[in-house]
Short mmCIF file of C-alpha atoms and ligand atoms in Angstrom, two decimals:
data_model
loop_
_atom_site.label_atom_id
_atom_site.label_comp_id
_atom_site.label_asym_id
_atom_site.label_seq_id
_atom_site.Cartn_x
_atom_site.Cartn_y
_atom_site.Cartn_z
CA MET A 70 -29.29 0.75 -15.41
CA LYS A 71 -26.56 -0.06 -13.42
CA LYS A 72 -25.48 3.39 -11.24
CA PHE A 73 -21.22 2.99 -12.25
CA ARG A 74 -20.29 2.37 -8.15
CA LYS A 75 -16.30 3.60 -7.88
CA LYS A 76 -14.46 0.27 -5.60
CA ILE A 77 -13.59 0.80 -2.97
CA VAL A 78 -11.01 -1.46 -0.79
CA ALA A 79 -10.49 -0.19 2.49
CA GLY A 80 -7.36 -2.35 5.57
CA ASN A 81 -8.19 -2.80 8.14
CA TRP A 82 -5.35 -3.38 10.89
CA LYS A 83 -7.01 -4.34 14.06
CA MET A 84 -5.16 -4.44 16.73
CA ASN A 85 -1.73 -5.04 14.95
CA LYS A 86 1.43 -3.07 13.88
CA SER A 87 4.30 -0.52 15.55
CA ILE A 88 4.15 2.66 14.60
CA ALA A 89 6.82 1.84 12.45
CA GLU A 90 5.89 -1.08 11.21
CA ALA A 91 3.17 -0.12 10.22
CA VAL A 92 4.93 3.26 7.73
CA ASP A 93 6.70 0.90 6.52
CA LEU A 94 4.19 -1.50 5.13
CA ALA A 95 2.26 1.96 4.41
CA ALA A 96 4.67 3.45 2.06
CA ASP A 97 4.67 -0.20 0.68
CA ILE A 98 1.52 -0.21 -0.66
CA LYS A 99 2.10 3.76 -1.48
CA ARG A 100 5.35 3.08 -4.54
CA GLU A 101 3.15 0.15 -5.47
CA LEU A 102 -0.26 1.92 -6.13
CA ALA A 103 0.60 4.82 -7.87
CA GLY A 104 -0.84 6.40 -10.58
CA ASN A 105 -3.52 4.10 -9.56
CA VAL A 106 -7.18 6.37 -9.03
CA ASP A 107 -9.55 4.01 -10.39
CA VAL A 108 -10.36 2.34 -7.07
CA ASP A 109 -10.70 4.94 -3.29
CA VAL A 110 -8.55 2.82 -1.01
CA VAL A 111 -8.08 3.13 2.53
CA LEU A 112 -5.48 1.79 5.28
CA CYS A 113 -6.59 2.10 8.95
CA PRO A 114 -4.31 1.58 11.45
CA PRO A 115 -4.77 1.69 15.02
CA PHE A 116 -4.75 4.74 16.80
CA THR A 117 -1.32 5.19 18.01
CA ALA A 118 -0.16 5.31 13.78
CA LEU A 119 -2.74 7.79 12.36
CA LYS A 120 -1.40 10.62 12.58
CA ALA A 121 2.72 8.80 10.80
CA VAL A 122 0.66 6.84 8.12
CA GLY A 123 -0.94 9.68 7.26
CA ASP A 124 1.59 11.75 6.50
CA ILE A 125 2.83 8.54 4.50
CA ILE A 126 -0.03 8.82 1.68
CA THR A 127 -0.97 12.61 1.96
CA ASP A 128 0.34 13.09 -1.21
CA THR A 129 -1.68 10.25 -2.73
CA PRO A 130 -5.11 9.33 -2.81
CA ILE A 131 -4.89 7.01 -0.15
CA LYS A 132 -6.82 8.19 2.16
CA LEU A 133 -7.00 7.09 6.10
CA GLY A 134 -9.37 5.20 8.69
CA ALA A 135 -9.66 4.52 11.73
CA GLN A 136 -11.12 1.31 13.45
CA ASN A 137 -13.40 3.38 15.81
CA MET A 138 -14.93 6.30 17.99
CA HIS A 139 -16.87 7.51 20.36
CA TRP A 140 -20.94 9.64 20.22
CA GLU A 141 -20.13 12.05 21.91
CA THR A 142 -17.49 15.03 20.79
CA ASP A 143 -15.90 15.89 23.96
CA GLY A 144 -16.14 15.89 27.22
CA ALA A 145 -15.26 13.60 30.41
CA TYR A 146 -14.67 9.66 28.25
CA THR A 147 -11.58 8.00 29.05
CA GLY A 148 -9.96 6.57 27.08
CA GLU A 149 -12.07 6.82 24.09
CA ILE A 150 -11.41 9.77 20.79
CA SER A 151 -14.03 11.55 18.50
CA ALA A 152 -14.46 12.46 15.45
CA ALA A 153 -13.61 15.78 14.79
CA MET A 154 -10.03 14.54 16.94
CA LEU A 155 -9.86 12.24 13.94
CA ARG A 156 -10.86 14.72 11.23
CA ASP A 157 -7.92 17.41 12.76
CA ILE A 158 -4.76 14.44 11.94
CA TYR A 159 -7.24 14.32 8.67
CA CYS A 160 -9.01 11.37 8.94
CA HIS A 161 -12.15 10.89 5.72
CA TYR A 162 -13.43 7.17 7.71
CA VAL A 163 -14.79 5.62 10.27
CA ILE A 164 -14.92 1.87 11.28
CA LEU A 165 -17.50 1.31 13.20
CA GLY A 166 -20.11 -1.10 14.58
CA HIS A 167 -17.09 -3.73 13.28
CA SER A 168 -18.59 -7.79 14.98
CA GLU A 169 -14.86 -7.61 17.07
CA ARG A 170 -16.67 -4.66 18.28
CA ARG A 171 -20.07 -5.89 18.64
CA ALA A 172 -19.36 -8.77 20.52
CA GLY A 173 -16.53 -7.40 22.69
CA PHE A 174 -17.81 -4.03 23.90
CA HIS A 175 -21.56 -4.78 23.65
CA GLU A 176 -21.64 -2.18 21.20
CA THR A 177 -25.85 -2.21 20.09
CA ASP A 178 -27.91 -1.34 16.84
CA ALA A 179 -28.40 1.86 18.89
CA LEU A 180 -24.50 2.78 20.52
CA VAL A 181 -23.59 2.38 16.50
CA ASN A 182 -26.93 5.32 15.24
CA ARG A 183 -25.37 7.19 17.57
CA LYS A 184 -21.50 7.03 16.18
CA VAL A 185 -22.45 6.92 12.82
CA LYS A 186 -24.66 10.31 13.16
CA ALA A 187 -21.61 11.47 14.59
CA ALA A 188 -19.64 10.35 11.87
CA LEU A 189 -21.25 12.55 10.13
CA ALA A 190 -21.73 15.21 11.24
CA GLY A 191 -18.00 14.83 12.20
CA ASN A 192 -17.92 14.73 8.55
CA LEU A 193 -16.53 11.12 7.97
CA ALA A 194 -18.00 8.57 6.30
CA PRO A 195 -18.81 6.46 8.31
CA ILE A 196 -18.06 2.62 7.43
CA VAL A 197 -20.31 0.71 8.90
CA CYS A 198 -20.39 -3.49 9.72
CA VAL A 199 -23.17 -5.17 9.49
CA GLY A 200 -23.56 -9.40 9.11
CA GLU A 201 -24.81 -13.21 11.43
CA THR A 202 -23.17 -16.06 12.75
CA LEU A 203 -22.44 -19.55 12.32
CA PRO A 204 -25.56 -20.31 14.27
CA GLU A 205 -27.80 -17.39 12.77
CA ARG A 206 -26.44 -18.94 9.29
CA GLN A 207 -27.35 -21.98 9.56
CA ALA A 208 -30.91 -21.47 11.09
CA GLU A 209 -31.07 -19.59 8.05
CA ARG A 210 -31.94 -16.26 9.71
CA GLN A 211 -29.24 -13.49 7.59
CA ARG A 212 -31.99 -11.65 6.18
CA GLU A 213 -33.44 -10.84 9.46
CA VAL A 214 -30.48 -10.33 11.06
CA VAL A 215 -28.40 -8.48 8.83
CA GLY A 216 -31.80 -6.60 7.58
CA GLY A 217 -32.31 -5.51 11.65
CA GLN A 218 -29.19 -4.35 11.93
CA VAL A 219 -28.97 -2.53 8.48
CA ARG A 220 -32.07 -0.43 9.41
CA LYS A 221 -31.60 0.06 12.68
CA SER A 222 -27.92 1.48 13.02
CA LEU A 223 -28.88 3.19 10.22
CA ALA A 224 -31.82 4.68 11.26
CA GLY A 225 -32.96 7.99 10.98
CA LEU A 226 -30.27 9.41 8.73
CA GLY A 227 -31.83 11.17 6.17
CA GLU A 228 -30.48 12.54 2.74
CA ASP A 229 -26.95 11.38 4.69
CA LEU A 230 -27.88 7.77 4.39
CA ASP A 231 -25.79 8.18 0.86
CA ARG A 232 -22.86 9.52 2.61
CA VAL A 233 -22.67 5.93 3.84
CA ILE A 234 -20.76 3.45 3.18
CA VAL A 235 -21.90 -0.22 3.96
CA ALA A 236 -19.33 -3.30 4.73
CA TYR A 237 -21.32 -7.07 4.83
CA GLU A 238 -19.12 -9.31 6.71
CA PRO A 239 -20.27 -12.16 7.80
CA VAL A 240 -19.45 -13.17 10.91
CA TRP A 241 -18.70 -17.36 11.04
CA ALA A 242 -16.24 -15.52 7.79
CA ILE A 243 -14.18 -13.15 9.59
CA GLY A 244 -10.55 -14.23 10.21
CA THR A 245 -11.84 -18.07 9.77
CA GLY A 246 -9.58 -18.77 6.02
CA VAL A 247 -13.60 -19.44 5.77
CA ASN A 248 -15.61 -16.69 2.80
CA ALA A 249 -18.86 -16.64 2.15
CA THR A 250 -19.21 -18.24 -1.40
CA ALA A 251 -19.81 -15.16 -4.78
CA ALA A 252 -23.59 -16.64 -5.46
CA GLN A 253 -23.46 -15.93 -0.96
CA ALA A 254 -22.27 -12.63 -0.76
CA GLN A 255 -23.80 -10.74 -4.32
CA GLU A 256 -27.49 -13.25 -2.31
CA MET A 257 -26.71 -10.70 0.44
CA HIS A 258 -25.46 -8.02 -1.01
CA ALA A 259 -28.85 -6.98 -2.72
CA PHE A 260 -30.10 -8.37 -0.21
CA ILE A 261 -28.95 -4.75 1.39
CA ARG A 262 -29.21 -2.74 -0.85
CA GLU A 263 -33.16 -3.35 -1.72
CA THR A 264 -33.13 -2.64 2.66
CA LEU A 265 -31.26 0.92 1.29
CA ALA A 266 -34.35 0.79 -0.83
CA GLU A 267 -36.68 0.36 0.92
CA MET A 268 -35.43 3.11 3.47
CA SER A 269 -34.39 5.72 1.63
CA THR A 270 -35.05 5.81 -2.31
CA ALA A 271 -34.13 3.14 -4.90
CA GLU A 272 -31.75 6.19 -6.56
CA THR A 273 -29.99 6.30 -4.03
CA ALA A 274 -29.62 2.53 -2.29
CA ALA A 275 -28.09 2.79 -6.22
CA ALA A 276 -25.38 5.06 -5.43
CA MET A 277 -24.52 3.99 -2.23
CA ARG A 278 -20.84 1.40 -1.72
CA ILE A 279 -21.70 -2.11 0.25
CA GLN A 280 -18.09 -3.87 0.19
CA TYR A 281 -17.30 -7.77 1.25
CA GLY A 282 -15.65 -8.56 4.05
CA GLY A 283 -14.57 -12.00 6.17
CA SER A 284 -11.77 -13.67 4.43
CA MET A 285 -11.01 -11.78 1.24
CA LYS A 286 -7.60 -13.09 0.42
CA PRO A 287 -5.70 -12.57 -3.75
CA ALA A 288 -7.21 -16.05 -4.48
CA ASN A 289 -10.80 -14.47 -4.12
CA ALA A 290 -10.88 -11.91 -4.14
CA ALA A 291 -12.01 -11.19 -8.54
CA GLU A 292 -15.24 -13.62 -7.74
CA LEU A 293 -15.75 -11.54 -4.50
CA LEU A 294 -15.28 -8.94 -6.21
CA ALA A 295 -17.27 -9.26 -9.65
CA GLN A 296 -20.57 -9.63 -8.47
CA PRO A 297 -23.05 -6.93 -9.02
CA ASP A 298 -23.33 -5.73 -5.94
CA VAL A 299 -19.52 -6.66 -4.47
CA ASP A 300 -18.33 -3.14 -4.41
CA GLY A 301 -15.45 -3.71 -2.72
CA GLY A 302 -13.94 -5.37 0.46
CA LEU A 303 -12.39 -3.94 3.93
CA VAL A 304 -9.41 -6.80 4.09
CA GLY A 305 -7.98 -7.75 7.27
CA GLY A 306 -5.50 -9.98 7.58
CA ALA A 307 -4.72 -10.06 4.50
CA SER A 308 -4.74 -5.76 4.43
CA LEU A 309 -0.65 -6.95 6.50
CA GLU A 310 0.84 -7.28 3.80
CA ALA A 311 2.03 -4.92 1.34
CA ARG A 312 1.93 -7.62 -1.78
CA SER A 313 -1.53 -9.23 -0.98
CA PHE A 314 -3.23 -6.04 0.31
CA VAL A 315 -2.48 -4.83 -3.47
CA GLU A 316 -3.28 -7.34 -5.95
CA ILE A 317 -6.86 -7.75 -3.53
CA VAL A 318 -6.69 -3.66 -4.75
CA ARG A 319 -5.70 -4.08 -8.19
CA ALA A 320 -8.74 -7.41 -8.52
CA ALA A 321 -11.45 -4.60 -7.34
CA LEU A 322 -9.50 -2.56 -11.08
P1 PGA B 210 -11.20 -10.75 7.96
O1 PGA B 210 -10.87 -9.38 8.50
O2 PGA B 210 -10.41 -9.43 6.78
O3 PGA B 210 -8.61 -11.28 8.63
O4 PGA B 210 -11.96 -11.39 7.31
C1 PGA B 210 -12.61 -8.67 7.71
C2 PGA B 210 -12.68 -7.80 9.06
O5 PGA B 210 -12.86 -7.71 9.98
O6 PGA B 210 -12.56 -6.76 8.68
#
């Protein structure tokens, strides 16, 4: 029997928006989504706008997420932010291991794993990104690559594994306008769930949420979100405007 999983749609604003722009966008999304309780909605503004966006959504079910954090709790780590600092401003989620950080900032699976453990210890729900590059897909290595990322990034979590949200984000689909087809997404999501089951139990894997990310937009969201193993979206470009983000959230209802 298929376990009920509440869909989760997160907006990854990346390095965009001033505080004033972020506040406007959050206020528009809040107004449009008033009354929604059927989809978990997460906004992930840049660090500088977290507090201001948090203040806007504080009286709603919309939750705040960060885009990165450090694995240590405190200390001499110039330029870094800890899980406790994010909790301090009422963050509930943190995106970890995004492909832009893996590719541009040398984040390995081992490092992502440290961050995931620190996030869980700090009472944040990690959204852990995995996904193959175009050459890897062309070589039909997507299962090997993504399976390895899941196993290594989420190693050693024990009973806490089910607090993790996995985001399948094929790198070739991010910011390109070319999304994975619904069939490609479903195949990889089912594979990720099988991998999670092998790492824990079928019951745990059935309860975990796996988001799709990579050029998700109003035109393709409904079809992607209708797949049995697609439990939500991690939305970049289309989350920068209230109208397109809200349409995607509605497609998840
Ligand atoms: P995109 O980004 O929706 O702009 O492709 C998704 C992501 O990077 O999380």
